[in-house]
Amino acid sequence: MLKLATLIENPGEPPVQTRYQDPAELKALGYNGLVIYESTALSGIASAEAVGSDEMRRWIKARIDHISRTIDRAKGAGLSVYLSYDVLVLPADVVDRNVSGLCCKGRPQTLCPASEQASVLSAEALRSLLTRWPQVAGVVLRFGDTDAQRLPHLLGNDLYTPHCPRCSQLGRADRALSSIRRFHQLVVEDMDRRLIVRAWNVRPGGMHDTPELARRIAQGLPGEPKDDRLVLSFKFTQTDFWRYQRWNPSSLVCGDRPILYELQCQREFEGKGGIPNWQAPLWRDGCPEVRDLPDEVHGLAQASKCVNLAGLWAWVRGGGWGGPFVKSEQWIDANVFAVPVLADDPCADLAALGERWVKERLGVADDVDAKAVLDLLQDSSSVALQAFYIGPFARGRSSPWHPNADWIQDDLLDAQAAWRMIQSLSNAQLDSVIQEKAAAVKTISQRRAALQQIIGDRRHRELEPLVNTLVYAESLIETLRDLLSGLIAYRRYLKTKDPAQADAVKQKLFSAQDHWNHHTQRVGSMPGVTTAFREANFWDLTQDILTEVDG
């Protein structure tokens, strides 16, 4: 059973400081493989000399040296190693020398999926990497997204979107299968290593979120169906790592092909690990908010009986493209701890699993104290749902993409996006928005008070750092509660011009501003907490509304 871990460090972000950089730590937790994300920066590069500038060549060589050290350390700890690799991606200088042969007609910045030359160069570059590192167990291939646009030495794009006279005859399945077959020939047949094909697509309509396309691709894959040298990898959610998601239906239509599920331990749309957010219940049983869908597979416990399960792949740190940046990974660690256990037993007892984490990893020996933390863990995923999503809006969408309408991305709160959602709801739905946010505040407040009481009774080094994270969560969720309550009151005021509604607008929006100041100016600097959230349109929108209702 594959139990893979990866750390995602994005270009331009501060380097991640984490215990999981030590492969011995991952091995002790039960992981048996490491996926090196940094190798995506080497996609399409046969050698550093293929990159034009001296500065970028030095950067590439430093990246190669770093990956070499990472491979050696991982192998020394007993972990298998996999390289992440994107297609279609090539060095920008190589493309500049042969635009007509490599790019779509009339699109000099877009590699053409029908270009045989581009495909050959991509495969030969990967052969060079695998030859450099013969100890690598395999490759994780991504074709529905790339990081090329964030790396100045690369040019690339996903395979689905380009469209020109040369590639317009290729359907989506043809585009995927053409690349998979070429890389299967190289990685599996020629070099006898494992090829993990990521189904992920960054836009709707790809293999990851479209079961019929996934079925067609699975039927055309090379090799014997049960040969685990070719594995298909899906995020466990139908689209991205949001809530209001079905268990990925595309993963269920691939016959006997080995399936790997990707799990995110540091949830990028839900606070990035700055607050408790235990994912094990969602992984085992699926998202409770969609469990009423008929004839569905809900969670790993059921999916493991329906697919040829090859294992689980944990994003132990990373995902997303910004903050907040954590100073303590305790809440993330609960998720990291759970993944290997669920890989071995998809029906694992979650109460026992949580108790093990509290006692073994957090170091809380007392049963009463441990129960307080376990209760907090068990509540945490529902608090995240209530805090970071607007339930009536998410439930009313016909598409599974962007159920939170991007009002919260990474550490950015967009008040204007929240206002657009409030305007889209029926009047009957507005009170439930207020109720869900109030419920989130109530639960996190109760759990914070319970921990503070334990600490107040006696010195408790294991729990003291966690209280600040709950204060942080409380101040943030109070801001969200009062912002949305104020916007709802404003919407009602616009219809009625009722002075009582004007008073409610002022009360709630002033309170939201106070909580936001508390969150950003005080709580965000408390010991051990995550960096504070940032805002877009918060002050402009709330001040404009307050001026209007006061006039």
C-alpha angles and dihedrals in degrees: 000000000000114000103179131179132194137181115210114209111180124211111264096018124113111267112268114251105207143145088230091073084080106081090202088064091054092047091051090053090056103262117141102187142042125209110206107216095184091072089075085081088064095053110135094005114124091179139350089255089070088071115085110219127062090229093055092044089055089049092050092049091050089050091051091050091049092050091048091055091046091051092049093049093046093049090047089056092050099257126137113232131222128187121222112227132179130210135231094028130126137165110280091230092055091051093048089059094054110024096150093051098044108030138064114268109275092004109093092174095053123079111221118237088212094055109113089192093056092048093048093049091049093050094045091051089054090048088055092053093048090048090051091052108034091166091068113111097210152310136278105215121202122188105157095065138014139193093222094110089061096049116069096208094057137069121194150124141194118278097240105063110048113099125180137133090277100049101026090093091061116093122211093261091049091052093051096042094048091059096039092052093049093049092042088057091051103039103031107024102032101032103023095229132130122270115204108193114204111216091198119131123183094212130048119270103049136115093276098059103023114073096192091055091046089052092051092048093047091052091054099046119124125243132030112319096237095043102120092205084086113053129174116219124204133175104244089240122074092240127001128338094288131124122250087060132138119227100273104280094193089064090060098059101059099096115216095345111128111256127208120193122213117217126189115218095184103050107217098200094044108055102296095255095309090119131034111279112158110196101186094095091051092048096047100038106016129240108321092213090069100036092103090070107112124241093009132142107235117197139335093292089067098031092055088064092050104046138044092258111210095178145273132294117205124204089210093182131007142029127143127045109266146015166317090129115207125224094189123039097194095118091045089050092063088063095042089052093051100054101074090044092054091045089059094039116018089185095052119156102257096199090055091044092052092047090052090053093048093050103033102036105023093038098227105150102172112092095218093049091045091053091055091056092043091052088052091051093049092052095043102085092051090049090052090050093050094044104043102035135054101228102205091048095048093046092050097055120107092204124063091217121102099359090175093049088232094283086137120033120163103318098335121109112198109198093185090058089051090052091051090054092049090051091052095057128090118248090249091059097053098080092054089057090056091046096052093050092046089051091053092051092047094052097046090046092052093048092047091051091049092054092045090054092053091050091045091057094056144344110289115175094180095057103034095079091051095059092067090054089056092048086052092050092047094052092048096047091045087056091051092046095052095040092055093041089052093048091049091050089049092052090052091046091055089058100042106021084216111169089218089059090048089055090049090051092053095045095050099041093046087050091049090052091050093050091047092053089049091050097047102033103037115009095045090063098047116120114277099004130124120260113275124266120257128223139227118196092347098120096034093050098044094044092048091051093046091050091050097049092043093053 
